[in-house]
Short mmCIF file of C-alpha atoms in Angstrom, two decimals:
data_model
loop_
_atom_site.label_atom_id
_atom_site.label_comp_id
_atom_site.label_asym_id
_atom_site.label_seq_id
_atom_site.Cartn_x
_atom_site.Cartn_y
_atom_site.Cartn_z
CA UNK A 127 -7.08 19.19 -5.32
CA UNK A 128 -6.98 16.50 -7.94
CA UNK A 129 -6.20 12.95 -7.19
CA UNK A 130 -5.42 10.01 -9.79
CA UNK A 131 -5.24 5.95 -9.01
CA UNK A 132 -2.38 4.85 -10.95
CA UNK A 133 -1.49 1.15 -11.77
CA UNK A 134 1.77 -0.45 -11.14
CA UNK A 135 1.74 -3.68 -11.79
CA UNK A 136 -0.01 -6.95 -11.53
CA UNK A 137 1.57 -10.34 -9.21
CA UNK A 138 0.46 -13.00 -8.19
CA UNK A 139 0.52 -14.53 -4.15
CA UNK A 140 0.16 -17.76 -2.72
CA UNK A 141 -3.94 -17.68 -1.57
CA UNK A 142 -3.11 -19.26 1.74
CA UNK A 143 -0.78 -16.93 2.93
CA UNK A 144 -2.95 -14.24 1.95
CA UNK A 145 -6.25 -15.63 3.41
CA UNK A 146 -4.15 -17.08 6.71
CA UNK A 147 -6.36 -19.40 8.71
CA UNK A 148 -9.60 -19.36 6.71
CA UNK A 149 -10.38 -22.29 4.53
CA UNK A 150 -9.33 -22.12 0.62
CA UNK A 151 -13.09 -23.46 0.43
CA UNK A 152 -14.67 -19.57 1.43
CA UNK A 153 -11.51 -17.58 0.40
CA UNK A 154 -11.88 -18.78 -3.33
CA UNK A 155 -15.25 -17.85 -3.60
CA UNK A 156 -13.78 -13.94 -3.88
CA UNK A 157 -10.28 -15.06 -4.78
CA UNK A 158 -9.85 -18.21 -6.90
CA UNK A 159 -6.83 -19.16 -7.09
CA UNK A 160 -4.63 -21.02 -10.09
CA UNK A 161 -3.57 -24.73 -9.77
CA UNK A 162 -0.75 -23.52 -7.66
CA UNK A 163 -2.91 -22.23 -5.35
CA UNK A 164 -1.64 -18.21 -6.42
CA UNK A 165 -4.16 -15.78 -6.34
CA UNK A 166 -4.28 -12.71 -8.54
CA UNK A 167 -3.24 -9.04 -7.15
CA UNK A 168 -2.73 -5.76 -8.30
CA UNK A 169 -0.23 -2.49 -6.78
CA UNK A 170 -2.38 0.60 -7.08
CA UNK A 171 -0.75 4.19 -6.34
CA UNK A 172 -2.30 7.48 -5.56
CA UNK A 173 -1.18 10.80 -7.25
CA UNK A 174 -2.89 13.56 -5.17
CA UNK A 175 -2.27 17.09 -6.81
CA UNK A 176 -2.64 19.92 -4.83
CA UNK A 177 -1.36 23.19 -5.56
CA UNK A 178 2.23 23.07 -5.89
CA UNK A 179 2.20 19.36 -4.33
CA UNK A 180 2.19 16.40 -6.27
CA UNK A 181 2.09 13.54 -3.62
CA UNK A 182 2.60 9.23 -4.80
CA UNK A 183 1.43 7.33 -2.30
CA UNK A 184 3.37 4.11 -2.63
CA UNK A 185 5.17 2.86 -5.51
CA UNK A 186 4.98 -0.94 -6.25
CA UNK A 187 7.41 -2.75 -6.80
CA UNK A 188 9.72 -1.44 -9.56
CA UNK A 189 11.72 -3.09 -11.88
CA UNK A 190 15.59 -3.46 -10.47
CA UNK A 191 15.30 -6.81 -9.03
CA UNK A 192 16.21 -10.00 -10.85
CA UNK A 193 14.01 -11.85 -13.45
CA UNK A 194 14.47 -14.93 -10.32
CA UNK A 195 12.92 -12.56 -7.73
CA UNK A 196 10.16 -11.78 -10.34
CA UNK A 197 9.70 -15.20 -11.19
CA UNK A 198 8.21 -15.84 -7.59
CA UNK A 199 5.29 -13.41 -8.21
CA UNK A 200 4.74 -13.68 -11.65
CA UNK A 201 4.52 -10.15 -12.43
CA UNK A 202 3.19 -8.38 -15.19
CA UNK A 203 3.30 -4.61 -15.93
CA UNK A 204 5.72 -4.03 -13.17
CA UNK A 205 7.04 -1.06 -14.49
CA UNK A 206 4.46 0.94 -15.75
CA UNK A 207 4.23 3.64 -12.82
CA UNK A 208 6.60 6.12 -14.83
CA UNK A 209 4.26 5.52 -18.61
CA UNK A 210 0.95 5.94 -16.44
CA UNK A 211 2.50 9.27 -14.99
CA UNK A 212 3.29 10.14 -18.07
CA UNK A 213 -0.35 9.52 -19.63
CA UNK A 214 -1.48 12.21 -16.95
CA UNK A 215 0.96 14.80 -18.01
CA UNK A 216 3.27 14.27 -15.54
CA UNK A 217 6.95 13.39 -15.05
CA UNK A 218 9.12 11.49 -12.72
CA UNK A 219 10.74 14.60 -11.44
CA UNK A 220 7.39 16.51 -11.09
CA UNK A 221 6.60 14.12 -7.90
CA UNK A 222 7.35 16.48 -4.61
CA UNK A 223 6.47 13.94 -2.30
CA UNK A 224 6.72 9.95 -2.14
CA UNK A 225 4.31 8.65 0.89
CA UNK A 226 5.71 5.45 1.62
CA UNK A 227 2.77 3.31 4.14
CA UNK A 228 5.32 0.52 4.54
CA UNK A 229 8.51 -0.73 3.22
CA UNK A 230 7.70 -4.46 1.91
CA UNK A 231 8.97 -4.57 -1.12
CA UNK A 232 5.46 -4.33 -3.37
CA UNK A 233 4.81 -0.85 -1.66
CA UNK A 234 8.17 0.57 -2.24
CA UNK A 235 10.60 -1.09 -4.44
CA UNK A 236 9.26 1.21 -7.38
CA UNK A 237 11.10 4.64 -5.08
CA UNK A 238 14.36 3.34 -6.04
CA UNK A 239 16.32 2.51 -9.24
CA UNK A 240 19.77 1.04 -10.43
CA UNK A 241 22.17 4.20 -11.42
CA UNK A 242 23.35 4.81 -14.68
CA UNK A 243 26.39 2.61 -14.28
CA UNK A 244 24.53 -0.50 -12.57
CA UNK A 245 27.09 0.30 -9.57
CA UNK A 246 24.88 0.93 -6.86
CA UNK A 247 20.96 3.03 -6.46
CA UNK A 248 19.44 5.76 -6.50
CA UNK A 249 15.90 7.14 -5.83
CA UNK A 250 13.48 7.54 -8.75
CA UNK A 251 11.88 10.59 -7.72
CA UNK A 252 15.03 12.78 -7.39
CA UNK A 253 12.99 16.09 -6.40
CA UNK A 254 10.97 14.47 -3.61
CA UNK A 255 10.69 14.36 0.02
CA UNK A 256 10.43 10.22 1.27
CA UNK A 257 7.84 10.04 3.85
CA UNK A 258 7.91 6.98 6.45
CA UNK A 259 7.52 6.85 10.38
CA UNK A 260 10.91 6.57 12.55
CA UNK A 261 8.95 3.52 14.25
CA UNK A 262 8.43 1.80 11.14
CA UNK A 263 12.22 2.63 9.87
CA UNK A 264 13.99 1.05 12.47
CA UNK A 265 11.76 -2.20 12.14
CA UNK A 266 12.13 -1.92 8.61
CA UNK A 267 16.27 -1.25 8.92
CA UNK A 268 16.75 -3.97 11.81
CA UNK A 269 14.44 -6.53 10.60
CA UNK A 270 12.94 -10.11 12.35
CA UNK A 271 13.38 -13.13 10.57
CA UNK A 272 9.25 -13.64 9.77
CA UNK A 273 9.40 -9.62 8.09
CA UNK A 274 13.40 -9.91 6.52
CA UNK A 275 12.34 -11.23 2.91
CA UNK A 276 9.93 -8.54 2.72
CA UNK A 277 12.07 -5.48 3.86
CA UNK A 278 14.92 -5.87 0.66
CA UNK A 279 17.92 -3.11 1.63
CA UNK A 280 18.05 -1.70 -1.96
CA UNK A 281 14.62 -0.21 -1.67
CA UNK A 282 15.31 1.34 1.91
CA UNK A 283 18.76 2.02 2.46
CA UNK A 284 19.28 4.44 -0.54
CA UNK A 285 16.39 6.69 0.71
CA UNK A 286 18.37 7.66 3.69
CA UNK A 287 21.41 7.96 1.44
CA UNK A 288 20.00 10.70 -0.50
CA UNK A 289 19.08 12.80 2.56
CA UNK A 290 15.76 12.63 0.91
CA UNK A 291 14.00 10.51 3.87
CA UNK A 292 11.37 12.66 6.56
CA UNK A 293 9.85 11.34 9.53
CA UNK A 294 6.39 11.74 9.89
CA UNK A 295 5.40 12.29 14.01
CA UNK A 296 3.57 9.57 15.52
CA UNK A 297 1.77 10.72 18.40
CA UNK A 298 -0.85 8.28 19.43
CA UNK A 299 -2.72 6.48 16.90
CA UNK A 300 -4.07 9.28 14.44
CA UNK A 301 -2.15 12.18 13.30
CA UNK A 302 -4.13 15.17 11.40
CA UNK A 303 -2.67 17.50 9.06
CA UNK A 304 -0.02 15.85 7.77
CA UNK A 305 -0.46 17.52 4.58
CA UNK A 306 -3.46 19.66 3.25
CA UNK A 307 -6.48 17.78 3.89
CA UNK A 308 -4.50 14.62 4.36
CA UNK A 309 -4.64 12.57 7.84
CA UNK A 310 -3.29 9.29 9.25
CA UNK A 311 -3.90 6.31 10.69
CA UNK A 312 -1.37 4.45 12.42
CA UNK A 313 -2.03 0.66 12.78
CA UNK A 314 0.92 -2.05 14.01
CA UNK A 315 -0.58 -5.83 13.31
CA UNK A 316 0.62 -6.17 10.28
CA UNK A 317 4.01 -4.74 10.37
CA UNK A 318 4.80 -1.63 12.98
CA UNK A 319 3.32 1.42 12.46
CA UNK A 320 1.67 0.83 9.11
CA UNK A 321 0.50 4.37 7.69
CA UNK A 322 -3.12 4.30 6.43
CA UNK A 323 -3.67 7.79 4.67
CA UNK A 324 -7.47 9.54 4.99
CA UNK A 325 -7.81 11.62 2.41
CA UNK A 326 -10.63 14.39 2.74
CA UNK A 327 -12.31 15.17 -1.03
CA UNK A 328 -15.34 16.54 -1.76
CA UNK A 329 -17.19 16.13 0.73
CA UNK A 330 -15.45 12.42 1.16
CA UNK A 331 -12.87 10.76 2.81
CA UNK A 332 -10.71 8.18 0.86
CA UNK A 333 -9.29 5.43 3.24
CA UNK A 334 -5.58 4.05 1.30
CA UNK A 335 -6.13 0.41 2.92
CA UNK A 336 -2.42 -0.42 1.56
CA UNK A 337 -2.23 -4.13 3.73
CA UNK A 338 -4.99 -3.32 6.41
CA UNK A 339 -7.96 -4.55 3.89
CA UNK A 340 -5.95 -5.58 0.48
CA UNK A 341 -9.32 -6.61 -0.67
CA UNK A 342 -12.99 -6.85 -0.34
CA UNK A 343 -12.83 -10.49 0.01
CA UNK A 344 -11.05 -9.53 3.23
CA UNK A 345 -13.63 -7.42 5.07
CA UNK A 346 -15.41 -10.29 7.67
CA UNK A 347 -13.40 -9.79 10.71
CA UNK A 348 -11.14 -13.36 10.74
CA UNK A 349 -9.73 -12.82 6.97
CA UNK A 350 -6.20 -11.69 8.29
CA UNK A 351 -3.19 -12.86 6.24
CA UNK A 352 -0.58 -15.04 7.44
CA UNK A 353 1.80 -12.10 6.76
CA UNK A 354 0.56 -10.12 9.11
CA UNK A 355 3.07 -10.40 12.28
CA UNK A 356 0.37 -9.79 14.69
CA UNK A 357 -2.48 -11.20 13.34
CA UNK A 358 -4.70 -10.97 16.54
CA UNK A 359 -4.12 -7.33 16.57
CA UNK A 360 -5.11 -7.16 13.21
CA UNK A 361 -8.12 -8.48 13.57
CA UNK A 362 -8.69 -5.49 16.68
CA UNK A 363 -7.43 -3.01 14.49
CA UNK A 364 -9.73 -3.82 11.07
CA UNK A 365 -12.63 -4.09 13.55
CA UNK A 366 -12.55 -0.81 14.63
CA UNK A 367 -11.68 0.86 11.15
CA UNK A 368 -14.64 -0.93 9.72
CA UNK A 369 -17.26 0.09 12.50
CA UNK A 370 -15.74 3.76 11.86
CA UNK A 371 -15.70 2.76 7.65
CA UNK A 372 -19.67 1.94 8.09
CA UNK A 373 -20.79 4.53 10.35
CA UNK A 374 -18.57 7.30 8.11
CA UNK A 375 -19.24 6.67 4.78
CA UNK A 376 -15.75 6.41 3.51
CA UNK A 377 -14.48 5.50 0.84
CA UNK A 378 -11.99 2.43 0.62
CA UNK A 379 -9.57 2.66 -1.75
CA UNK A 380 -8.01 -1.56 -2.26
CA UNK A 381 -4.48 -1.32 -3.08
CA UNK A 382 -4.23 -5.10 -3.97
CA UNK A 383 -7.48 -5.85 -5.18
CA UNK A 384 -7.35 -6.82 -8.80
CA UNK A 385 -11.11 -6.16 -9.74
CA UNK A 386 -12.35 -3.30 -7.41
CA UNK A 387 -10.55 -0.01 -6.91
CA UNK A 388 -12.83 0.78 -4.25
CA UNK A 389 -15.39 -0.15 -1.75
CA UNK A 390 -17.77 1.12 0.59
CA UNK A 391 -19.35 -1.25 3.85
CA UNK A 392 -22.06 -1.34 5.66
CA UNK A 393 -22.99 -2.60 9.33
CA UNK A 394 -25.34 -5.57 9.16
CA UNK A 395 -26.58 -8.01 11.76
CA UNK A 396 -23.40 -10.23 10.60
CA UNK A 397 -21.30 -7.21 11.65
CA UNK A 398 -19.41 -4.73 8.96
CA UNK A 399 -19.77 -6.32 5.30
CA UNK A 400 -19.57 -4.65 1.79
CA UNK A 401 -21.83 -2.30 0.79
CA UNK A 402 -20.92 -1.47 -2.86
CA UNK A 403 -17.75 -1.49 -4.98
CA UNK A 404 -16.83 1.51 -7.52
CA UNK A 405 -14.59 2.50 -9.97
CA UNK A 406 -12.62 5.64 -8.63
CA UNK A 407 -13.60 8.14 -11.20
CA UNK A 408 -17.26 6.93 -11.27
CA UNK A 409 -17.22 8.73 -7.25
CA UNK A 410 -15.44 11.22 -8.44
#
């Protein structure tokens, strides 16, 4: 097995919403934002290669939406999944599997593309099995008011359209073996059935936080953002994956954190904080 972090972009999102109910006063100390009050954010993927597998988890954003969409999240790079595949060797149609953890927009807009003809879409990755939850498709599909800006039809319905899309089983909380040496977390307060992949590699495990822990600066317990539609639940939820985090050793791998790729914590008498941050392939 070989795994890559891949880049797909950088945005930018209001600090507040991001930080929820905690003071711009401590969330800027990790986070400063710009004078209007955006904070800096990156869309990491990970390209897992194992024998005749080549697994993306997530995709970013893309590039089909319009330059007034973009405009609200000041992106730059957001199309450079396809060149950093290509720096590895790789192609578009190599992928075999797209591991989708949710369907907002900055995890998944990136699966799907405009056709030739600019008449309808179609998904990127033409030779690979979508992965989502059934749970987390019908949310995603039949969407609340709070979630609807974030769940965009053009990046979900076309999956289904292509008979592409596979359910991965939820049973309980934790499902093992979804794919070689790959396991799953299941976690609802931010959106329903969030998929947090566990990735065991030499002699590690790799947590993909996706929106559980975008960032270090959101590791002490009430850092829960204000898109979160259960908030209180995440705050259960990150509590318990950090006591595991500390007392397991893993490896966090931030999907929105602009500086760190990854993290590891440590219990202290002020509960779970950071241990140390790393560059992917300085662990590996």
């Amino acid at each position: 097995m070989t795994i890559y972090p891949l880049n797909t972009g950088n945005f930018k999102l209001d600090g507040g919403a991001m930080f929820g109910v905690v003071p711009k006063s401590l969330w800027s100390r990790t986070n400063p934002a710009d004078s209007n009050n955006m904070c800096d954010w990156t869309m990491r993927s990970l390209l897992i290669e194992d024998g005749d597998r080549l697994i993306l988890i997530d995709t970013g954003i893309g590039d089909k939406q319009s330059e007034k969409f973009f405009s609200y999240y000041f992106l730059s790079d957001q199309n450079s999944l396809k060149p950093n595949l290509n720096q590895l060797g790789f192609g578009i149609d190599d992928i075999t599997d797209v591991f989708l953890t949710h369907l907002h927009f900055d995890h998944c807009g990136g699966a799907i593309q405009w056709n030739k003809d600019r008449t309808g879409f179609e998904p990127v990755f033409k030779n690979a099995t979508y992965w989502s939850t059934e749970n987390h498709w019908k949310w995603a599909t039949e969407p609340n008011p709070r979630e609807k800006a974030s769940f965009l039809k053009e990046n979900i319905l076309p999956i289904e359209e292509s008979g592409q899309l596979q359910f991965i089983n939820r049973n309980g909380d934790y499902t093992s073996n979804v794919f070689n040496n790959f396991d799953v977390l299941f976690v609802d307060g931010h959106t329903e059935s969030m998929m947090i992949p566990h990735i065991h590699f030499k002699g590690k495990t790799i947590a993909f936080m996706a929106d559980l822990l975008p960032s270090t600066g959101h590791i002490p317990l009430p850092y829960v953002m204000g898109y979160d539609t259960r908030p209180l639940l995440t705050l259960t939820e990150k509590e318990k994956f950090l006591k595991t985090a500390a007392n397991n050793d893993l490896v966090l791998f931030l999907e929105h954190d602009i500086i760190n790729e990854c993290a590891t914590v440590t219990n202290t008498d002020r509960g779970v904080r950071l241990s140390e941050t790393h560059k992917f392939s300085d662990l590996f």
